[in-house]
PDB file of C-alpha atoms in Angstrom:
ATOM      1  CA  MET A   1       5.688  11.693  20.448  1.00  0.00           C
ATOM      2  CA  LYS A   2       5.204  12.154  16.706  1.00  0.00           C
ATOM      3  CA  THR A   3       8.066  11.125  14.450  1.00  0.00           C
ATOM      4  CA  GLU A   4       8.396  14.652  13.079  1.00  0.00           C
ATOM      5  CA  ASP A   5       8.647  16.074  16.593  1.00  0.00           C
ATOM      6  CA  LEU A   6      11.187  13.428  17.525  1.00  0.00           C
ATOM      7  CA  ILE A   7      13.331  14.121  14.460  1.00  0.00           C
ATOM      8  CA  SER A   8      13.279  17.861  15.049  1.00  0.00           C
ATOM      9  CA  SER A   9      14.420  17.555  18.668  1.00  0.00           C
ATOM     10  CA  PRO A  10      17.988  18.804  19.178  1.00  0.00           C
ATOM     11  CA  ASP A  11      19.232  15.551  20.722  1.00  0.00           C
ATOM     12  CA  PHE A  12      17.732  13.220  18.123  1.00  0.00           C
ATOM     13  CA  TRP A  13      20.902  12.858  16.055  1.00  0.00           C
ATOM     14  CA  ASN A  14      23.151  12.249  19.083  1.00  0.00           C
ATOM     15  CA  ASP A  15      22.237   8.557  19.106  1.00  0.00           C
ATOM     16  CA  SER A  16      23.106   7.528  15.552  1.00  0.00           C
ATOM     17  CA  GLU A  17      21.848   3.951  15.888  1.00  0.00           C
ATOM     18  CA  ARG A  18      18.463   5.049  17.186  1.00  0.00           C
ATOM     19  CA  SER A  19      18.125   7.899  14.696  1.00  0.00           C
ATOM     20  CA  GLN A  20      18.965   5.559  11.819  1.00  0.00           C
ATOM     21  CA  LYS A  21      16.284   3.089  12.949  1.00  0.00           C
ATOM     22  CA  VAL A  22      13.677   5.845  13.304  1.00  0.00           C
ATOM     23  CA  MET A  23      14.476   7.173   9.826  1.00  0.00           C
ATOM     24  CA  GLN A  24      14.290   3.672   8.309  1.00  0.00           C
ATOM     25  CA  ASP A  25      10.932   3.093  10.005  1.00  0.00           C
ATOM     26  CA  ARG A  26       9.700   6.448   8.766  1.00  0.00           C
ATOM     27  CA  LYS A  27      10.718   5.655   5.197  1.00  0.00           C
ATOM     28  CA  ARG A  28       9.060   2.215   5.398  1.00  0.00           C
ATOM     29  CA  LEU A  29       5.821   3.742   6.673  1.00  0.00           C
ATOM     30  CA  GLU A  30       5.823   6.475   4.025  1.00  0.00           C
ATOM     31  CA  GLN A  31       6.287   3.812   1.333  1.00  0.00           C
ATOM     32  CA  ALA A  32       3.437   1.741   2.775  1.00  0.00           C
ATOM     33  CA  VAL A  33       1.129   4.765   2.654  1.00  0.00           C
ATOM     34  CA  GLU A  34       2.112   5.469  -0.944  1.00  0.00           C
ATOM     35  CA  ASP A  35       1.620   1.802  -1.905  1.00  0.00           C
ATOM     36  CA  ASP A  36      -1.809   1.820  -0.279  1.00  0.00           C
ATOM     37  CA  ARG A  37      -2.857   4.938  -2.196  1.00  0.00           C
ATOM     38  CA  LEU A  38      -1.622   3.531  -5.500  1.00  0.00           C
ATOM     39  CA  ILE A  39      -3.278   0.164  -5.001  1.00  0.00           C
ATOM     40  CA  SER A  40      -6.555   1.696  -3.808  1.00  0.00           C
ATOM     41  CA  GLY A  41      -6.707   3.760  -6.987  1.00  0.00           C
ATOM     42  CA  ARG A  42      -6.063   0.706  -9.137  1.00  0.00           C
ATOM     43  CA  VAL A  43      -8.671  -1.323  -7.271  1.00  0.00           C
ATOM     44  CA  SER A  44     -11.215   1.427  -7.854  1.00  0.00           C
ATOM     45  CA  ASP A  45     -10.454   1.418 -11.591  1.00  0.00           C
ATOM     46  CA  ILE A  46     -10.721  -2.372 -11.733  1.00  0.00           C
ATOM     47  CA  GLU A  47     -14.041  -2.316  -9.865  1.00  0.00           C
ATOM     48  CA  THR A  48     -15.349   0.177 -12.408  1.00  0.00           C
ATOM     49  CA  LEU A  49     -14.422  -2.156 -15.260  1.00  0.00           C
ATOM     50  CA  PHE A  50     -16.214  -5.047 -13.547  1.00  0.00           C
ATOM     51  CA  GLU A  51     -19.283  -2.868 -12.914  1.00  0.00           C
ATOM     52  CA  LEU A  52     -19.346  -1.889 -16.584  1.00  0.00           C
ATOM     53  CA  GLY A  53     -19.452  -5.559 -17.529  1.00  0.00           C
ATOM     54  CA  ARG A  54     -15.902  -5.540 -18.848  1.00  0.00           C
ATOM     55  CA  ALA A  55     -14.677  -8.438 -16.704  1.00  0.00           C
ATOM     56  CA  ARG A  56     -12.526  -9.914 -19.461  1.00  0.00           C
ATOM     57  CA  GLU A  57     -10.650  -6.629 -19.729  1.00  0.00           C
ATOM     58  CA  ALA A  58     -10.425  -6.196 -15.957  1.00  0.00           C
ATOM     59  CA  GLU A  59      -9.266  -9.704 -15.089  1.00  0.00           C
ATOM     60  CA  PRO A  60      -5.552  -9.430 -16.022  1.00  0.00           C
ATOM     61  CA  TYR A  61      -5.288  -6.082 -14.218  1.00  0.00           C
ATOM     62  CA  ALA A  62      -7.060  -7.520 -11.194  1.00  0.00           C
ATOM     63  CA  LYS A  63      -4.690 -10.505 -11.032  1.00  0.00           C
ATOM     64  CA  GLU A  64      -1.642  -8.246 -11.313  1.00  0.00           C
ATOM     65  CA  CYS A  65      -3.001  -5.838  -8.720  1.00  0.00           C
ATOM     66  CA  LEU A  66      -3.888  -8.707  -6.382  1.00  0.00           C
ATOM     67  CA  ALA A  67      -0.316 -10.018  -6.503  1.00  0.00           C
ATOM     68  CA  LEU A  68       1.046  -6.533  -5.791  1.00  0.00           C
ATOM     69  CA  THR A  69      -1.458  -5.944  -2.996  1.00  0.00           C
ATOM     70  CA  GLU A  70      -0.706  -9.230  -1.284  1.00  0.00           C
ATOM     71  CA  ALA A  71       3.049  -8.668  -1.582  1.00  0.00           C
ATOM     72  CA  THR A  72       3.033  -5.108  -0.259  1.00  0.00           C
ATOM     73  CA  LEU A  73       0.005  -4.852   2.024  1.00  0.00           C
ATOM     74  CA  GLY A  74      -0.682  -8.478   2.893  1.00  0.00           C
ATOM     75  CA  PRO A  75      -3.309 -11.026   1.882  1.00  0.00           C
ATOM     76  CA  ASP A  76      -5.805  -9.836   4.478  1.00  0.00           C
ATOM     77  CA  HIS A  77      -5.800  -6.202   3.348  1.00  0.00           C
ATOM     78  CA  PRO A  78      -9.320  -5.075   2.338  1.00  0.00           C
ATOM     79  CA  ASP A  79      -8.178  -4.352  -1.230  1.00  0.00           C
ATOM     80  CA  ALA A  80      -6.821  -7.919  -1.578  1.00  0.00           C
ATOM     81  CA  VAL A  81     -10.081  -9.323  -0.267  1.00  0.00           C
ATOM     82  CA  GLN A  82     -12.085  -7.155  -2.693  1.00  0.00           C
ATOM     83  CA  LEU A  83      -9.947  -8.173  -5.661  1.00  0.00           C
ATOM     84  CA  ARG A  84     -10.315 -11.886  -4.851  1.00  0.00           C
ATOM     85  CA  ARG A  85     -14.076 -11.382  -4.574  1.00  0.00           C
ATOM     86  CA  GLN A  86     -14.200  -9.601  -7.942  1.00  0.00           C
ATOM     87  CA  LEU A  87     -12.138 -12.317  -9.613  1.00  0.00           C
ATOM     88  CA  ALA A  88     -14.295 -15.083  -8.137  1.00  0.00           C
ATOM     89  CA  THR A  89     -17.538 -13.511  -9.341  1.00  0.00           C
ATOM     90  CA  ALA A  90     -16.121 -12.835 -12.799  1.00  0.00           C
ATOM     91  CA  LYS A  91     -15.822 -16.537 -13.588  1.00  0.00           C
TER      92      LYS A  91
END
């Protein structure tokens, strides 16, 4: 059952402990999606700078974005892998 369907069911709020957990999970997932969108946009901008030969300008942004990506999405996320690759080839 989809979260939205679950939340809209009449009995959902009867179990306050369960409903609180579902809402916390929903909020966590929504934040993860937003973080992923934000980071993906930044990674795209950083890649463009590297492609334009502006590695010196891109490097501090890439390092900052890599730290954020690893902290929020994990070190194995494709964006983290791409940023590490870009930083390694820039040196």
